Short mmCIF file of C-alpha atoms in Angstrom, two decimals:
data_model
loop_
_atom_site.label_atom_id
_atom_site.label_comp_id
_atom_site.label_asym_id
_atom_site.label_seq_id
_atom_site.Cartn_x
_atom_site.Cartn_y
_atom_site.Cartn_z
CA UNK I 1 71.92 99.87 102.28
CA UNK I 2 68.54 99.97 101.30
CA UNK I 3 65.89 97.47 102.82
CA UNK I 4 65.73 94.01 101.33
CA UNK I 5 69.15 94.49 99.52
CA UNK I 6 71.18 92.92 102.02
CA UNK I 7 71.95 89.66 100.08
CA UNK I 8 72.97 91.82 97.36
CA UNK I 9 75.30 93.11 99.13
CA UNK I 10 76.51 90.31 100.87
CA UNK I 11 76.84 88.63 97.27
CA UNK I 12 78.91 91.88 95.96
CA UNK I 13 81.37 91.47 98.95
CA UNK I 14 81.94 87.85 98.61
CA UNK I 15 83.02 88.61 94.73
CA UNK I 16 85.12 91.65 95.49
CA UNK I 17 87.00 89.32 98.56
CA UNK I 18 88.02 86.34 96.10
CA UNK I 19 90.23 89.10 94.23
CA UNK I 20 91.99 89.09 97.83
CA UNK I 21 91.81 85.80 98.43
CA UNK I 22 93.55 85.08 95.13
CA UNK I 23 96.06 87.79 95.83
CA UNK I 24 97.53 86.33 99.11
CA UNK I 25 97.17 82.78 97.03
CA UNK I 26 99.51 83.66 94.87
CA UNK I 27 101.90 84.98 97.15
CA UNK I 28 101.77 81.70 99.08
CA UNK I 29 102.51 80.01 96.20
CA UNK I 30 105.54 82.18 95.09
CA UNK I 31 107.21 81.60 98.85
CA UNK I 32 106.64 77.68 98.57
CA UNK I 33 108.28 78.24 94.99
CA UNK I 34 111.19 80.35 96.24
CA UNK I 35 111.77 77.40 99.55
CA UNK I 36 111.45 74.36 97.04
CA UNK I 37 113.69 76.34 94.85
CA UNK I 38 116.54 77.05 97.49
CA UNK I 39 115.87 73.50 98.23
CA UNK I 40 116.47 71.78 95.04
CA UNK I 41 119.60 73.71 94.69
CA UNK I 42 120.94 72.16 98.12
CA UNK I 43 119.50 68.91 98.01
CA UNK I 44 122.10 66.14 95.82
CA UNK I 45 121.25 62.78 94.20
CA UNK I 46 123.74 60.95 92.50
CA UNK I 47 126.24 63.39 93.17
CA UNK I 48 124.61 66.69 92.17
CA UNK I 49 121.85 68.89 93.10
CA UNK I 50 118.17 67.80 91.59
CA UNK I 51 118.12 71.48 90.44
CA UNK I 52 120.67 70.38 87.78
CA UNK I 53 118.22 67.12 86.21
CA UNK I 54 116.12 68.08 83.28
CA UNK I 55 112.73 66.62 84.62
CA UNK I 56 113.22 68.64 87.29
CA UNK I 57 113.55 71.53 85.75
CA UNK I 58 110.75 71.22 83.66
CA UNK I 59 108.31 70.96 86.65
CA UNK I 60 109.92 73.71 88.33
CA UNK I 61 109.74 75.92 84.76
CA UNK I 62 105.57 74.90 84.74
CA UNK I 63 105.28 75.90 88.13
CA UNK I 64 107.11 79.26 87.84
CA UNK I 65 104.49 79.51 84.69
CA UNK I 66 101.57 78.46 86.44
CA UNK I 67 102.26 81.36 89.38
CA UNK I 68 102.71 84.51 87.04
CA UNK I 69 99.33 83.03 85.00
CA UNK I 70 97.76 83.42 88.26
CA UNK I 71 99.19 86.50 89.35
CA UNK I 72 98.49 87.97 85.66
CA UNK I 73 94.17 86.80 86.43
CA UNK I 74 94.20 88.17 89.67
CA UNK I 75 96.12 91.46 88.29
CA UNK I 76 93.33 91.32 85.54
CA UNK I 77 90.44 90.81 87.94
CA UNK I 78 91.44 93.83 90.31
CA UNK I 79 91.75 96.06 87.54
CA UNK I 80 87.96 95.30 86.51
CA UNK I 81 87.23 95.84 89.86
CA UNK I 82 89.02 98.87 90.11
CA UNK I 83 87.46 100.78 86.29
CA UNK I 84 83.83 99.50 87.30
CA UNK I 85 83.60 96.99 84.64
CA UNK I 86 82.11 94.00 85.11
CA UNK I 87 84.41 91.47 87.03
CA UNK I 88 82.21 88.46 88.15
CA UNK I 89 83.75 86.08 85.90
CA UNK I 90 87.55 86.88 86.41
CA UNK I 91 87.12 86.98 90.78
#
């Protein structure tokens, strides 16, 4: 690059890597949902599997939600990224 542009630069990388860096985040958090998952369904309290209590369910329905939000921002920041719009806010 040009002389005295190098933090610039630097900068510009940084905000194109958090796009990655929320990529493999998300995929992290889909295997730990898929193991708790296969887990729930195995593991029984008072005579059935936790999968089958309500309360449990409804955490395991917000985290399901909360993973494809975050897949959906990251999805939203790479395509930004991608047209040459402005993405600073989304990475």
């Amino acid at each position: 690059g040009e002389h005295g542009q190098g933090y610039k630069m630097a900068i510009d990388l940084l905000n194109e890597g958090r796009i990655g860096i929320g990529a493999q985040m998300v995929g992290l958090a889909a295997g730990a949902f898929d193991y708790a998952l296969a887990y729930m369904c195995t593991r029984k309290q008072f005579g059935k599997a936790i999968a089958d209590f309500q309360g449990m369910q409804f955490q395991y329905a917000r985290a399901r939600m909360d993973i494809e939000a975050a897949r959906v921002l990251v999805y939203n920041a790479a395509r930004l990224k991608e047209s040459g719009l402005p993405f600073l806010q989304e990475a």
